[in-house]
Amino acid sequence: MRHLRSAQRQADLIGQTDMLRVPSLSALSGCDIFLKCEFQNPGGSIKDRAALQMVTDAMQDGALKPGMTIVEGTAGNTGIGLAVVARSLGLDLLVVMPNDQTAEKTRMIEMHGARLKAVDPVPFKNENHFYHTARRLAEENAAYWWANQFENTSNMRAHYLHTGPEIWQQMEQNIDILVSVSGTGGTIAGNSRFLKEQNPELEVWLADPDGSGSYHFLKTGEYKAEGGSMTEGIGIMRRVENFRQAKIDYALNLPDQDLVSIAEYVRKQDGIVLGSSSALNLAAAYFAALQRGPGKRIVTFACDLGERSASKLYNDQYLKSRDLNPEAEAIDSLSARYRAAEGQVLQVTRDYSS
């Protein structure tokens, strides 16, 4: 019988998410491909974990005191997670977010009781970038505490202390490959560090979208990107402290068109509705399966609720506006490409920890 939890507040329900084997892609690849169902968190995403760890650590060390306001710059899901945590703990939250994110995320931040400051999307070097705006607001007000999810390693600790051990237990100490996208780097860092301590032979694969510089950095030492992606909060053009903690063996860059195809395939075959970052994770996991399988056990993350990508990934008009084909590539064609694309996989040898 499954253990059911009882909680006094929403924040206590964060974590202990289920693991789901993806039937269709597992059968096609001969591997067992699993999704960690992070959409089950009360804020609907994996970012709830980092939000809770950052806030509780800051309260324990005295940086965040009762009556203070949390402020953070985010592409959406961290803002929702912080809103859930803040409300549960009786704190106020101010979220700074670029105004081009999905309306679904914007609405949820406000519905959970946070204040929202929307800013124009600009390059990171611009002082009006949402990150710098949040930092500046916190510096100017002594009653504000800046969560700083990119550099705050409580983000990574959430996964080292909780998510990684959950995966290890759920997989019965039998996992060959971990696949993860990276934004702040907290998820891939915390999980890779914990799981590699348990099994040093585990392969960790970074999935990077177009428009992000992480793959190119790991290859050349320089942050450079081409194109762009509909994924939100995934990919980055600078090295941050959480990413430095990661233990990455391989990196893979995949285009948005593959996300469309994989998302549509598992939606029709398995009834699984993925968000865009989750579709990137699963596409990369399938790629890894075809390159390494059969017989491998692979874990990746369903990062958030698929409905949060309704206005982009599942919107034909939006896809066409980005020169993407709403019609999915046939799975046989995509599979043949992935099997033949060994040269697309980067073996990471560069030291990125300092």
PDB file of N, CA and C in Angstrom, residues 26 28-29 46 71 73 85 96 128 166-167 172 181 186-187 224 232 252 261 263 291 309 320 333 345 348:
ATOM      1  N   SER A  26      10.555   3.668 -23.781  1.00  0.00           N
ATOM      2  CA  SER A  26      11.275   2.540 -23.204  1.00  0.00           C
ATOM      3  C   SER A  26      11.204   1.334 -24.135  1.00  0.00           C
ATOM      4  N   LEU A  28      10.659   1.357 -27.418  1.00  0.00           N
ATOM      5  CA  LEU A  28      11.376   1.641 -28.660  1.00  0.00           C
ATOM      6  C   LEU A  28      12.885   1.520 -28.486  1.00  0.00           C
ATOM      7  N   SER A  29      13.389   1.906 -27.332  1.00  0.00           N
ATOM      8  CA  SER A  29      14.841   1.955 -27.119  1.00  0.00           C
ATOM      9  C   SER A  29      15.417   0.695 -26.497  1.00  0.00           C
ATOM     10  N   ILE A  46       9.750  21.461 -10.105  1.00  0.00           N
ATOM     11  CA  ILE A  46      10.940  21.062  -9.367  1.00  0.00           C
ATOM     12  C   ILE A  46      11.532  22.236  -8.585  1.00  0.00           C
ATOM     13  N   VAL A  71      12.875  38.653  -2.171  1.00  0.00           N
ATOM     14  CA  VAL A  71      12.833  39.190  -3.530  1.00  0.00           C
ATOM     15  C   VAL A  71      13.677  38.281  -4.417  1.00  0.00           C
ATOM     16  N   GLY A  73      14.601  37.331  -8.820  1.00  0.00           N
ATOM     17  CA  GLY A  73      14.408  37.426 -10.253  1.00  0.00           C
ATOM     18  C   GLY A  73      14.304  36.031 -10.826  1.00  0.00           C
ATOM     19  N   VAL A  85       6.127  28.738  -0.740  1.00  0.00           N
ATOM     20  CA  VAL A  85       6.898  28.650   0.491  1.00  0.00           C
ATOM     21  C   VAL A  85       6.680  29.891   1.356  1.00  0.00           C
ATOM     22  N   VAL A  96      10.559  39.481  -9.566  1.00  0.00           N
ATOM     23  CA  VAL A  96      10.915  40.252 -10.761  1.00  0.00           C
ATOM     24  C   VAL A  96      11.039  39.257 -11.911  1.00  0.00           C
ATOM     25  N   ASN A 128      19.114  46.497 -16.476  1.00  0.00           N
ATOM     26  CA  ASN A 128      17.678  46.326 -16.294  1.00  0.00           C
ATOM     27  C   ASN A 128      17.236  44.869 -16.437  1.00  0.00           C
ATOM     28  N   GLU A 166      16.045  10.375  -3.035  1.00  0.00           N
ATOM     29  CA  GLU A 166      14.768   9.802  -3.476  1.00  0.00           C
ATOM     30  C   GLU A 166      14.967   8.946  -4.729  1.00  0.00           C
ATOM     31  N   ILE A 167      15.721   9.475  -5.693  1.00  0.00           N
ATOM     32  CA  ILE A 167      15.968   8.739  -6.937  1.00  0.00           C
ATOM     33  C   ILE A 167      16.678   7.427  -6.647  1.00  0.00           C
ATOM     34  N   GLU A 172      15.956   1.615  -6.734  1.00  0.00           N
ATOM     35  CA  GLU A 172      16.491   0.436  -6.049  1.00  0.00           C
ATOM     36  C   GLU A 172      17.991   0.308  -6.264  1.00  0.00           C
ATOM     37  N   VAL A 181      18.430  19.057 -17.894  1.00  0.00           N
ATOM     38  CA  VAL A 181      18.684  20.407 -18.377  1.00  0.00           C
ATOM     39  C   VAL A 181      19.338  21.199 -17.255  1.00  0.00           C
ATOM     40  N   GLY A 186      21.307  24.056 -10.304  1.00  0.00           N
ATOM     41  CA  GLY A 186      21.064  23.424  -9.018  1.00  0.00           C
ATOM     42  C   GLY A 186      20.627  21.974  -9.121  1.00  0.00           C
ATOM     43  N   THR A 187      19.714  21.680 -10.050  1.00  0.00           N
ATOM     44  CA  THR A 187      19.193  20.317 -10.183  1.00  0.00           C
ATOM     45  C   THR A 187      20.278  19.349 -10.613  1.00  0.00           C
ATOM     46  N   LYS A 224      28.921  30.846 -25.914  1.00  0.00           N
ATOM     47  CA  LYS A 224      28.483  31.305 -27.218  1.00  0.00           C
ATOM     48  C   LYS A 224      27.253  30.498 -27.592  1.00  0.00           C
ATOM     49  N   GLU A 232      11.797  27.957 -21.075  1.00  0.00           N
ATOM     50  CA  GLU A 232      11.916  29.110 -20.183  1.00  0.00           C
ATOM     51  C   GLU A 232      12.716  28.724 -18.945  1.00  0.00           C
ATOM     52  N   LEU A 252      24.794  17.560 -24.564  1.00  0.00           N
ATOM     53  CA  LEU A 252      24.061  17.382 -25.820  1.00  0.00           C
ATOM     54  C   LEU A 252      23.231  18.618 -26.087  1.00  0.00           C
ATOM     55  N   SER A 261       8.415  17.169 -31.353  1.00  0.00           N
ATOM     56  CA  SER A 261       8.174  15.794 -31.779  1.00  0.00           C
ATOM     57  C   SER A 261       8.049  14.832 -30.604  1.00  0.00           C
ATOM     58  N   ALA A 263       7.356  15.588 -27.425  1.00  0.00           N
ATOM     59  CA  ALA A 263       6.177  15.926 -26.623  1.00  0.00           C
ATOM     60  C   ALA A 263       4.906  15.385 -27.256  1.00  0.00           C
ATOM     61  N   GLN A 291      21.893   5.701 -27.864  1.00  0.00           N
ATOM     62  CA  GLN A 291      23.343   5.654 -27.966  1.00  0.00           C
ATOM     63  C   GLN A 291      23.965   4.597 -27.029  1.00  0.00           C
ATOM     64  N   SER A 309       3.031  25.121 -20.550  1.00  0.00           N
ATOM     65  CA  SER A 309       3.565  25.333 -21.893  1.00  0.00           C
ATOM     66  C   SER A 309       2.465  25.364 -22.944  1.00  0.00           C
ATOM     67  N   LYS A 320       4.627  28.156 -35.349  1.00  0.00           N
ATOM     68  CA  LYS A 320       4.878  28.646 -36.710  1.00  0.00           C
ATOM     69  C   LYS A 320       5.578  30.003 -36.675  1.00  0.00           C
ATOM     70  N   SER A 333      11.910   8.225 -37.967  1.00  0.00           N
ATOM     71  CA  SER A 333      12.895   9.144 -38.529  1.00  0.00           C
ATOM     72  C   SER A 333      13.741   9.758 -37.432  1.00  0.00           C
ATOM     73  N   VAL A 345      27.357  14.060 -29.467  1.00  0.00           N
ATOM     74  CA  VAL A 345      27.517  13.950 -28.017  1.00  0.00           C
ATOM     75  C   VAL A 345      28.913  14.438 -27.624  1.00  0.00           C
ATOM     76  N   VAL A 348      32.627  15.518 -21.792  1.00  0.00           N
ATOM     77  CA  VAL A 348      33.089  16.700 -21.074  1.00  0.00           C
ATOM     78  C   VAL A 348      34.420  16.389 -20.374  1.00  0.00           C
TER      79      VAL A 348
END
